[in-house]
Amino acid sequence: MYSYTDYLRSGSLFLNNLLRPAHKRLSSLMIYTTTQCQSRCRHCHIWEKPRESLTLGDIVELMGSRCVTPYTEVGLEGGEFVLHPQAGEIFDWFSRHHRRYTLLSNCLAPRRVIDAVSRYRPAHLYLSLDGDRRAYRRMRGVDGYDRVIRVLEACRDVVPVSLMFCLSPWNGFRDMDHVIGVARRYGVDVRIGVYGTMNFFDTDAGLLGGGVEEFMGNVPASIHGTDENFDYVALYAQWRNGGLQLRCHSIFNELVVHSNGDVPLCQNLGVVLGNIHERSLDDIFNSAATIMKQRRYSHSCNQCWINYHRKFDVILLRSLERVLPKRAIERFYGEYRWCGDSRMTYNDYFKRKQ
């Protein structure tokens, strides 16, 4: 999924941001450019929000921030980004000025997505697929499965493609197995997330239920070979049952901007650092007030298992454990605790399961 260069760059940036908090740089910037969306998802209610969009001018100003570097990965999202009234102009700007940008799409407007990918060549294309046809319709409220496959077939040889699967109360492990199978059939990557409440999306359903053993007993064997996904999925059960305590350090490296200009501390909490219509992104991200909040929440918050945030810490710690003892890591990271089966590798787990 990620190269060693990606790990090295992310780790170096993490150390810089930890040691020079007033001069932090972003490894990732996710821009929710618009609330416009033609999906009717049960796990996201952005389509019920009033229509609002960041303008091309807003986005260009963001990209001129000092905290954004040529290596910052910028995600264009919505809603559905291709519905943005200035989508073509924004694509064109990124294709000329910042090639390290990605697109997430629900593929319900397949021709727009295919044409944009062919013309503007984002660095990566992420396609939402949460199960088979029945699961897709149940979870997203529309019939879009075949359109996802259409975009996948048209774009997989043009740019790198990943299928984005979200395990939720409205689908299950069989759907995870199905999506992993689709990814393998087409030779593309799969990224697995687990449903959690997110303030901007107005989500309020409960977390997935069941005990740790029950949860782990249902993880499909097809996840074998995708170790980053396995770690994240397996550790979810430990976290939800109180057996896993990890500090959240992603907030030092990653940032989100909402379609109304708000810049939240993270995607889970309703803590807003500022608004880009009132202050610059550099001022918001590197101000003394933000530094205090980042330090406070990175030490005390263990309240979510959102993919965007928690995979950062899982991958960071797993990578560090390959070369350093836990005690040495904790000297600069802080205390952390794995528990039970979460310490196993995916190879160990499936040997036991057989």
mmCIF file of C-alpha atoms in Angstrom:
data_model
loop_
_atom_site.group_PDB
_atom_site.id
_atom_site.type_symbol
_atom_site.label_atom_id
_atom_site.label_comp_id
_atom_site.label_asym_id
_atom_site.label_seq_id
_atom_site.Cartn_x
_atom_site.Cartn_y
_atom_site.Cartn_z
ATOM 1 C CA MET A 1 0.000 0.000 0.000
ATOM 2 C CA TYR A 2 2.698 2.452 1.041
ATOM 3 C CA SER A 3 6.363 2.479 0.048
ATOM 4 C CA TYR A 4 9.262 2.684 2.487
ATOM 5 C CA THR A 5 9.839 6.204 1.181
ATOM 6 C CA ASP A 6 6.305 7.110 2.302
ATOM 7 C CA TYR A 7 6.996 5.706 5.776
ATOM 8 C CA LEU A 8 10.334 7.533 6.024
ATOM 9 C CA ARG A 9 8.877 10.843 4.874
ATOM 10 C CA SER A 10 5.889 10.542 7.216
ATOM 11 C CA GLY A 11 8.117 9.599 10.156
ATOM 12 C CA SER A 12 10.520 12.497 9.514
ATOM 13 C CA LEU A 13 7.618 14.910 9.278
ATOM 14 C CA PHE A 14 6.149 13.534 12.485
ATOM 15 C CA LEU A 15 9.429 14.221 14.327
ATOM 16 C CA ASN A 16 9.643 17.733 12.867
ATOM 17 C CA ASN A 17 6.082 18.500 13.944
ATOM 18 C CA LEU A 18 6.695 17.084 17.402
ATOM 19 C CA LEU A 19 9.930 19.044 17.940
ATOM 20 C CA ARG A 20 8.962 22.249 16.077
ATOM 21 C CA PRO A 21 5.231 22.621 16.818
ATOM 22 C CA ALA A 22 5.032 26.220 15.569
ATOM 23 C CA HIS A 23 6.443 25.183 12.180
ATOM 24 C CA LYS A 24 4.450 22.062 11.447
ATOM 25 C CA ARG A 25 3.993 20.778 7.909
ATOM 26 C CA LEU A 26 1.156 18.599 6.623
ATOM 27 C CA SER A 27 1.572 15.081 5.319
ATOM 28 C CA SER A 28 -2.104 15.023 4.356
ATOM 29 C CA LEU A 29 -4.804 17.628 3.709
ATOM 30 C CA MET A 30 -8.346 16.423 3.089
ATOM 31 C CA ILE A 31 -10.649 19.009 1.519
ATOM 32 C CA TYR A 32 -14.391 18.433 1.696
ATOM 33 C CA THR A 33 -14.988 20.788 -1.197
ATOM 34 C CA THR A 34 -18.781 20.557 -1.439
ATOM 35 C CA THR A 35 -21.858 19.134 0.265
ATOM 36 C CA GLN A 36 -23.456 18.275 -3.088
ATOM 37 C CA CYS A 37 -24.015 14.531 -3.324
ATOM 38 C CA GLN A 38 -26.392 12.279 -5.260
ATOM 39 C CA SER A 39 -25.997 9.362 -2.852
ATOM 40 C CA ARG A 40 -28.361 8.816 0.083
ATOM 41 C CA CYS A 41 -26.066 7.047 2.509
ATOM 42 C CA ARG A 42 -27.189 5.763 5.889
ATOM 43 C CA HIS A 43 -23.673 6.190 7.298
ATOM 44 C CA CYS A 44 -23.270 9.783 6.085
ATOM 45 C CA HIS A 45 -25.869 12.557 5.966
ATOM 46 C CA ILE A 46 -23.907 15.207 4.120
ATOM 47 C CA TRP A 47 -26.515 14.996 1.324
ATOM 48 C CA GLU A 48 -29.066 16.464 3.754
ATOM 49 C CA LYS A 49 -26.972 19.560 4.432
ATOM 50 C CA PRO A 50 -27.600 22.869 2.627
ATOM 51 C CA ARG A 51 -25.567 23.175 -0.555
ATOM 52 C CA GLU A 52 -22.247 24.901 0.045
ATOM 53 C CA SER A 53 -18.867 24.710 -1.688
ATOM 54 C CA LEU A 54 -15.381 26.088 -1.306
ATOM 55 C CA THR A 55 -14.448 28.150 -4.355
ATOM 56 C CA LEU A 56 -11.425 27.643 -6.577
ATOM 57 C CA GLY A 57 -10.010 30.815 -5.004
ATOM 58 C CA ASP A 58 -10.438 29.345 -1.504
ATOM 59 C CA ILE A 59 -8.600 26.188 -2.518
ATOM 60 C CA VAL A 60 -5.758 28.007 -4.282
ATOM 61 C CA GLU A 61 -5.268 30.128 -1.160
ATOM 62 C CA LEU A 62 -5.162 26.973 0.963
ATOM 63 C CA MET A 63 -2.538 25.456 -1.296
ATOM 64 C CA GLY A 64 -0.371 28.543 -0.921
ATOM 65 C CA SER A 65 -0.006 27.941 2.818
ATOM 66 C CA ARG A 66 3.485 27.281 4.206
ATOM 67 C CA CYS A 67 2.247 24.173 5.994
ATOM 68 C CA VAL A 68 1.401 22.625 2.613
ATOM 69 C CA THR A 69 4.516 21.223 0.909
ATOM 70 C CA PRO A 70 5.054 19.617 -2.504
ATOM 71 C CA TYR A 71 4.824 16.264 -0.678
ATOM 72 C CA THR A 72 1.511 16.973 1.051
ATOM 73 C CA GLU A 73 -1.105 14.553 -0.244
ATOM 74 C CA VAL A 74 -4.291 16.503 -0.917
ATOM 75 C CA GLY A 75 -7.606 14.670 -1.083
ATOM 76 C CA LEU A 76 -10.481 16.141 -3.103
ATOM 77 C CA GLU A 77 -13.753 14.938 -1.643
ATOM 78 C CA GLY A 78 -17.347 15.987 -1.064
ATOM 79 C CA GLY A 79 -20.104 15.116 -0.967
ATOM 80 C CA GLU A 80 -19.228 14.068 -4.467
ATOM 81 C CA PHE A 81 -16.395 16.189 -5.827
ATOM 82 C CA VAL A 82 -17.278 15.856 -9.526
ATOM 83 C CA LEU A 83 -20.569 17.676 -8.749
ATOM 84 C CA HIS A 84 -18.660 20.747 -7.548
ATOM 85 C CA PRO A 85 -19.649 23.704 -9.790
ATOM 86 C CA GLN A 86 -15.940 24.428 -10.457
ATOM 87 C CA ALA A 87 -14.713 20.816 -10.544
ATOM 88 C CA GLY A 88 -13.048 21.157 -13.955
ATOM 89 C CA GLU A 89 -11.184 24.321 -12.979
ATOM 90 C CA ILE A 90 -10.013 22.775 -9.710
ATOM 91 C CA PHE A 91 -8.830 19.618 -11.475
ATOM 92 C CA ASP A 92 -6.962 21.751 -13.989
ATOM 93 C CA TRP A 93 -5.251 23.798 -11.262
ATOM 94 C CA PHE A 94 -4.058 20.706 -9.398
ATOM 95 C CA SER A 95 -2.869 19.005 -12.589
ATOM 96 C CA ARG A 96 -0.628 22.008 -13.250
ATOM 97 C CA HIS A 97 0.441 23.079 -9.758
ATOM 98 C CA HIS A 98 0.211 20.137 -7.302
ATOM 99 C CA ARG A 99 0.268 16.684 -8.849
ATOM 100 C CA ARG A 100 0.147 14.933 -5.490
ATOM 101 C CA TYR A 101 -3.640 15.026 -5.224
ATOM 102 C CA THR A 102 -6.233 12.276 -4.995
ATOM 103 C CA LEU A 103 -9.907 11.905 -5.816
ATOM 104 C CA LEU A 104 -12.565 10.014 -3.858
ATOM 105 C CA SER A 105 -15.767 9.226 -5.745
ATOM 106 C CA ASN A 106 -18.996 7.288 -5.302
ATOM 107 C CA CYS A 107 -19.035 6.795 -9.112
ATOM 108 C CA LEU A 108 -22.720 7.662 -9.478
ATOM 109 C CA ALA A 109 -21.692 9.996 -12.305
ATOM 110 C CA PRO A 110 -19.338 7.515 -14.004
ATOM 111 C CA ARG A 111 -18.730 9.431 -17.232
ATOM 112 C CA ARG A 112 -17.650 12.556 -15.323
ATOM 113 C CA VAL A 113 -15.219 10.536 -13.212
ATOM 114 C CA ILE A 114 -13.767 8.617 -16.146
ATOM 115 C CA ASP A 115 -13.327 11.769 -18.241
ATOM 116 C CA ALA A 116 -11.691 13.666 -15.348
ATOM 117 C CA VAL A 117 -9.275 10.832 -14.572
ATOM 118 C CA SER A 118 -8.339 10.475 -18.248
ATOM 119 C CA ARG A 119 -7.758 14.210 -18.666
ATOM 120 C CA TYR A 120 -6.277 15.323 -15.339
ATOM 121 C CA ARG A 121 -4.595 12.145 -13.985
ATOM 122 C CA PRO A 122 -4.884 12.433 -10.181
ATOM 123 C CA ALA A 123 -2.125 10.658 -8.257
ATOM 124 C CA HIS A 124 -4.668 8.160 -6.886
ATOM 125 C CA LEU A 125 -8.341 7.341 -7.362
ATOM 126 C CA TYR A 126 -10.409 6.029 -4.458
ATOM 127 C CA LEU A 127 -13.753 4.363 -5.215
ATOM 128 C CA SER A 128 -16.340 3.695 -2.504
ATOM 129 C CA LEU A 129 -17.623 0.113 -2.526
ATOM 130 C CA ASP A 130 -19.238 -1.280 0.607
ATOM 131 C CA GLY A 131 -20.325 -4.754 -0.508
ATOM 132 C CA ASP A 132 -22.247 -6.514 -3.261
ATOM 133 C CA ARG A 133 -25.187 -4.977 -5.145
ATOM 134 C CA ARG A 134 -27.702 -5.570 -2.362
ATOM 135 C CA ALA A 135 -25.395 -4.225 0.333
ATOM 136 C CA TYR A 136 -24.542 -1.185 -1.782
ATOM 137 C CA ARG A 137 -28.193 -0.271 -2.235
ATOM 138 C CA ARG A 138 -29.030 -0.937 1.418
ATOM 139 C CA MET A 139 -26.143 1.188 2.691
ATOM 140 C CA ARG A 140 -26.161 4.003 0.121
ATOM 141 C CA GLY A 141 -29.852 4.233 -0.783
ATOM 142 C CA VAL A 142 -29.217 4.104 -4.550
ATOM 143 C CA ASP A 143 -28.249 1.453 -7.091
ATOM 144 C CA GLY A 144 -24.631 2.232 -7.933
ATOM 145 C CA TYR A 145 -22.684 -1.035 -7.807
ATOM 146 C CA ASP A 146 -22.366 -1.492 -11.569
ATOM 147 C CA ARG A 147 -21.278 2.125 -11.985
ATOM 148 C CA VAL A 148 -18.406 1.588 -9.534
ATOM 149 C CA ILE A 149 -17.294 -1.445 -11.539
ATOM 150 C CA ARG A 150 -17.570 0.572 -14.756
ATOM 151 C CA VAL A 151 -15.251 3.271 -13.397
ATOM 152 C CA LEU A 152 -12.891 0.658 -11.963
ATOM 153 C CA GLU A 153 -12.564 -1.099 -15.322
ATOM 154 C CA ALA A 154 -12.049 2.174 -17.201
ATOM 155 C CA CYS A 155 -9.502 3.732 -14.816
ATOM 156 C CA ARG A 156 -7.408 0.944 -13.291
ATOM 157 C CA ASP A 157 -4.838 1.121 -16.097
ATOM 158 C CA VAL A 158 -4.796 4.931 -16.119
ATOM 159 C CA VAL A 159 -4.037 5.782 -12.464
ATOM 160 C CA PRO A 160 -3.558 3.778 -9.240
ATOM 161 C CA VAL A 161 -6.984 2.771 -7.892
ATOM 162 C CA SER A 162 -8.121 1.692 -4.424
ATOM 163 C CA LEU A 163 -11.504 0.373 -3.353
ATOM 164 C CA MET A 164 -12.705 1.954 -0.116
ATOM 165 C CA PHE A 165 -14.733 -0.387 2.090
ATOM 166 C CA CYS A 166 -16.438 0.715 5.308
ATOM 167 C CA LEU A 167 -17.582 -1.967 7.760
ATOM 168 C CA SER A 168 -20.797 -0.651 9.295
ATOM 169 C CA PRO A 169 -24.080 -1.610 10.997
ATOM 170 C CA TRP A 170 -25.607 -1.919 7.493
ATOM 171 C CA ASN A 171 -23.207 -4.420 5.936
ATOM 172 C CA GLY A 172 -20.889 -7.121 7.268
ATOM 173 C CA PHE A 173 -17.802 -9.279 6.973
ATOM 174 C CA ARG A 174 -19.197 -11.101 3.933
ATOM 175 C CA ASP A 175 -19.312 -7.753 2.182
ATOM 176 C CA MET A 176 -15.710 -7.110 3.220
ATOM 177 C CA ASP A 177 -14.766 -10.457 1.710
ATOM 178 C CA HIS A 178 -16.644 -9.558 -1.482
ATOM 179 C CA VAL A 179 -14.851 -6.217 -1.896
ATOM 180 C CA ILE A 180 -11.437 -7.773 -1.228
ATOM 181 C CA GLY A 181 -12.302 -10.310 -3.919
ATOM 182 C CA VAL A 182 -13.230 -7.568 -6.402
ATOM 183 C CA ALA A 183 -9.947 -5.769 -5.651
ATOM 184 C CA ARG A 184 -7.930 -8.919 -6.267
ATOM 185 C CA ARG A 185 -9.817 -9.736 -9.443
ATOM 186 C CA TYR A 186 -8.966 -6.344 -10.915
ATOM 187 C CA GLY A 187 -5.493 -6.117 -9.393
ATOM 188 C CA VAL A 188 -6.132 -3.003 -7.299
ATOM 189 C CA ASP A 189 -5.633 -1.983 -3.688
ATOM 190 C CA VAL A 190 -8.320 -2.133 -1.003
ATOM 191 C CA ARG A 191 -8.541 0.161 2.033
ATOM 192 C CA ILE A 192 -10.762 -0.919 4.913
ATOM 193 C CA GLY A 193 -12.391 1.426 7.390
ATOM 194 C CA VAL A 194 -14.773 0.863 10.287
ATOM 195 C CA TYR A 195 -17.855 3.015 10.822
ATOM 196 C CA GLY A 196 -17.657 5.678 13.486
ATOM 197 C CA THR A 197 -19.573 8.823 14.252
ATOM 198 C CA MET A 198 -18.221 11.900 12.466
ATOM 199 C CA ASN A 199 -19.392 15.356 13.415
ATOM 200 C CA PHE A 200 -19.438 16.821 9.895
ATOM 201 C CA PHE A 201 -21.469 13.921 8.487
ATOM 202 C CA ASP A 202 -24.121 14.108 11.254
ATOM 203 C CA THR A 203 -23.740 10.380 11.944
ATOM 204 C CA ASP A 204 -25.289 8.992 15.092
ATOM 205 C CA ALA A 205 -25.700 5.205 14.774
ATOM 206 C CA GLY A 206 -24.132 3.029 17.461
ATOM 207 C CA LEU A 207 -20.779 1.296 17.063
ATOM 208 C CA LEU A 208 -20.533 -2.304 15.921
ATOM 209 C CA GLY A 209 -21.462 -4.756 18.661
ATOM 210 C CA GLY A 210 -20.159 -8.132 19.828
ATOM 211 C CA GLY A 211 -17.241 -9.273 21.930
ATOM 212 C CA VAL A 212 -13.630 -9.405 20.813
ATOM 213 C CA GLU A 213 -13.620 -13.148 20.112
ATOM 214 C CA GLU A 214 -16.898 -12.954 18.212
ATOM 215 C CA PHE A 215 -15.651 -10.016 16.167
ATOM 216 C CA MET A 216 -12.310 -11.617 15.354
ATOM 217 C CA GLY A 217 -13.965 -14.936 14.550
ATOM 218 C CA ASN A 218 -15.868 -13.257 11.704
ATOM 219 C CA VAL A 219 -12.900 -11.492 10.063
ATOM 220 C CA PRO A 220 -12.654 -13.081 6.579
ATOM 221 C CA ALA A 221 -9.542 -15.044 5.673
ATOM 222 C CA SER A 222 -9.297 -12.971 2.481
ATOM 223 C CA ILE A 223 -7.875 -10.116 4.554
ATOM 224 C CA HIS A 224 -4.722 -12.232 4.809
ATOM 225 C CA GLY A 225 -1.953 -10.487 2.916
ATOM 226 C CA THR A 226 -3.280 -6.988 3.595
ATOM 227 C CA ASP A 227 -1.521 -6.611 6.942
ATOM 228 C CA GLU A 228 -2.215 -2.889 7.441
ATOM 229 C CA ASN A 229 -5.924 -3.570 7.008
ATOM 230 C CA PHE A 230 -5.763 -6.558 9.342
ATOM 231 C CA ASP A 231 -4.040 -4.610 12.113
ATOM 232 C CA TYR A 232 -6.586 -1.825 11.869
ATOM 233 C CA VAL A 233 -9.616 -4.159 11.814
ATOM 234 C CA ALA A 234 -8.328 -6.471 14.551
ATOM 235 C CA LEU A 235 -7.399 -3.612 16.845
ATOM 236 C CA TYR A 236 -10.868 -2.073 16.488
ATOM 237 C CA ALA A 237 -12.384 -4.803 18.643
ATOM 238 C CA GLN A 238 -9.730 -4.281 21.307
ATOM 239 C CA TRP A 239 -10.243 -0.511 21.249
ATOM 240 C CA ARG A 240 -14.029 -0.701 21.442
ATOM 241 C CA ASN A 241 -13.835 -3.036 24.454
ATOM 242 C CA GLY A 242 -11.363 -0.813 26.314
ATOM 243 C CA GLY A 243 -8.292 -3.006 25.858
ATOM 244 C CA LEU A 244 -6.370 -0.641 23.601
ATOM 245 C CA GLN A 245 -5.009 2.769 24.499
ATOM 246 C CA LEU A 246 -3.232 4.756 21.807
ATOM 247 C CA ARG A 247 -2.453 8.430 21.788
ATOM 248 C CA CYS A 248 -3.688 10.253 18.707
ATOM 249 C CA HIS A 249 -0.726 11.819 16.919
ATOM 250 C CA SER A 250 -2.308 12.076 13.475
ATOM 251 C CA ILE A 251 -3.597 15.537 14.415
ATOM 252 C CA PHE A 252 0.002 16.845 14.218
ATOM 253 C CA ASN A 253 0.399 15.664 10.598
ATOM 254 C CA GLU A 254 -3.058 15.581 9.040
ATOM 255 C CA LEU A 255 -5.771 18.175 8.614
ATOM 256 C CA VAL A 256 -9.294 18.466 7.245
ATOM 257 C CA VAL A 257 -11.058 21.497 5.789
ATOM 258 C CA HIS A 258 -14.857 21.509 5.536
ATOM 259 C CA SER A 259 -16.971 22.997 2.774
ATOM 260 C CA ASN A 260 -17.957 25.927 5.022
ATOM 261 C CA GLY A 261 -14.299 26.746 5.704
ATOM 262 C CA ASP A 262 -14.110 25.215 9.176
ATOM 263 C CA VAL A 263 -10.865 23.471 10.133
ATOM 264 C CA PRO A 264 -11.565 20.854 12.830
ATOM 265 C CA LEU A 265 -8.970 19.354 15.130
ATOM 266 C CA CYS A 266 -10.063 15.949 13.844
ATOM 267 C CA GLN A 267 -13.027 14.284 12.179
ATOM 268 C CA ASN A 268 -14.522 12.875 15.371
ATOM 269 C CA LEU A 269 -14.690 15.722 17.853
ATOM 270 C CA GLY A 270 -16.649 18.927 17.423
ATOM 271 C CA VAL A 271 -13.519 20.982 18.137
ATOM 272 C CA VAL A 272 -13.006 23.678 15.479
ATOM 273 C CA LEU A 273 -9.565 25.296 15.300
ATOM 274 C CA GLY A 274 -10.691 28.127 13.043
ATOM 275 C CA ASN A 275 -12.211 29.051 9.696
ATOM 276 C CA ILE A 276 -10.213 29.793 6.538
ATOM 277 C CA HIS A 277 -12.576 32.645 5.650
ATOM 278 C CA GLU A 278 -11.432 34.426 8.811
ATOM 279 C CA ARG A 279 -7.790 33.347 9.274
ATOM 280 C CA SER A 280 -5.084 31.772 7.147
ATOM 281 C CA LEU A 281 -4.500 28.029 7.326
ATOM 282 C CA ASP A 282 -0.971 28.625 8.658
ATOM 283 C CA ASP A 283 -2.304 30.774 11.465
ATOM 284 C CA ILE A 284 -4.981 28.202 12.298
ATOM 285 C CA PHE A 285 -2.706 25.141 12.200
ATOM 286 C CA ASN A 286 0.373 26.597 13.913
ATOM 287 C CA SER A 287 -1.100 29.079 16.370
ATOM 288 C CA ALA A 288 -0.315 28.823 20.084
ATOM 289 C CA ALA A 289 -3.961 27.957 20.833
ATOM 290 C CA THR A 290 -3.906 25.093 18.330
ATOM 291 C CA ILE A 291 -0.610 23.752 19.680
ATOM 292 C CA MET A 292 -2.121 23.609 23.168
ATOM 293 C CA LYS A 293 -5.184 21.748 21.866
ATOM 294 C CA GLN A 294 -3.097 19.308 19.840
ATOM 295 C CA ARG A 295 -0.949 18.492 22.863
ATOM 296 C CA ARG A 296 -3.957 18.122 25.114
ATOM 297 C CA TYR A 297 -5.963 15.842 22.845
ATOM 298 C CA SER A 298 -2.997 13.811 21.585
ATOM 299 C CA HIS A 299 -2.294 12.792 25.190
ATOM 300 C CA SER A 300 -5.830 12.195 26.400
ATOM 301 C CA CYS A 301 -8.086 11.317 23.460
ATOM 302 C CA ASN A 302 -8.760 7.698 22.568
ATOM 303 C CA GLN A 303 -12.384 8.241 21.554
ATOM 304 C CA CYS A 304 -12.523 7.093 17.916
ATOM 305 C CA TRP A 305 -11.277 4.476 15.499
ATOM 306 C CA ILE A 306 -11.675 6.555 12.333
ATOM 307 C CA ASN A 307 -9.539 5.248 9.498
ATOM 308 C CA TYR A 308 -8.024 8.630 8.574
ATOM 309 C CA HIS A 309 -6.655 9.163 12.068
ATOM 310 C CA ARG A 310 -6.053 5.819 13.716
ATOM 311 C CA LYS A 311 -4.268 4.045 10.871
ATOM 312 C CA PHE A 312 -1.607 6.737 11.164
ATOM 313 C CA ASP A 313 -0.781 5.686 14.731
ATOM 314 C CA VAL A 314 -1.086 1.951 14.073
ATOM 315 C CA ILE A 315 1.273 2.107 11.082
ATOM 316 C CA LEU A 316 3.661 4.474 12.887
ATOM 317 C CA LEU A 317 3.989 2.219 15.912
ATOM 318 C CA ARG A 318 4.171 -1.040 13.959
ATOM 319 C CA SER A 319 6.951 0.462 11.835
ATOM 320 C CA LEU A 320 8.878 1.724 14.863
ATOM 321 C CA GLU A 321 8.555 -1.644 16.637
ATOM 322 C CA ARG A 322 10.514 -3.256 13.826
ATOM 323 C CA VAL A 323 13.642 -1.334 14.799
ATOM 324 C CA LEU A 324 13.197 -0.106 18.388
ATOM 325 C CA PRO A 325 12.133 -1.611 21.729
ATOM 326 C CA LYS A 326 8.813 -0.420 23.135
ATOM 327 C CA ARG A 327 10.492 1.442 26.012
ATOM 328 C CA ALA A 328 12.564 3.510 23.574
ATOM 329 C CA ILE A 329 9.499 4.353 21.478
ATOM 330 C CA GLU A 330 7.584 5.506 24.538
ATOM 331 C CA ARG A 331 10.314 8.026 25.419
ATOM 332 C CA PHE A 332 9.134 10.322 22.629
ATOM 333 C CA TYR A 333 5.728 8.883 21.683
ATOM 334 C CA GLY A 334 4.308 8.379 25.151
ATOM 335 C CA GLU A 335 2.819 5.275 26.728
ATOM 336 C CA TYR A 336 0.675 3.009 24.601
ATOM 337 C CA ARG A 337 -0.864 -0.408 25.123
ATOM 338 C CA TRP A 338 -1.819 -3.247 22.811
ATOM 339 C CA CYS A 339 -3.822 -6.096 24.304
ATOM 340 C CA GLY A 340 -4.576 -9.752 23.571
ATOM 341 C CA ASP A 341 -4.738 -10.918 19.972
ATOM 342 C CA SER A 342 -4.033 -7.404 18.710
ATOM 343 C CA ARG A 343 -0.325 -8.137 19.231
ATOM 344 C CA MET A 344 -0.427 -10.977 16.693
ATOM 345 C CA THR A 345 0.509 -10.575 13.078
ATOM 346 C CA TYR A 346 -2.076 -11.566 10.500
ATOM 347 C CA ASN A 347 0.014 -14.682 9.763
ATOM 348 C CA ASP A 348 -0.146 -15.770 13.421
ATOM 349 C CA TYR A 349 -3.880 -15.145 13.525
ATOM 350 C CA PHE A 350 -4.751 -17.222 10.506
ATOM 351 C CA LYS A 351 -2.466 -20.075 11.553
ATOM 352 C CA ARG A 352 -4.438 -20.213 14.802
ATOM 353 C CA LYS A 353 -7.746 -19.915 12.962
ATOM 354 C CA GLN A 354 -6.887 -22.933 10.785
#
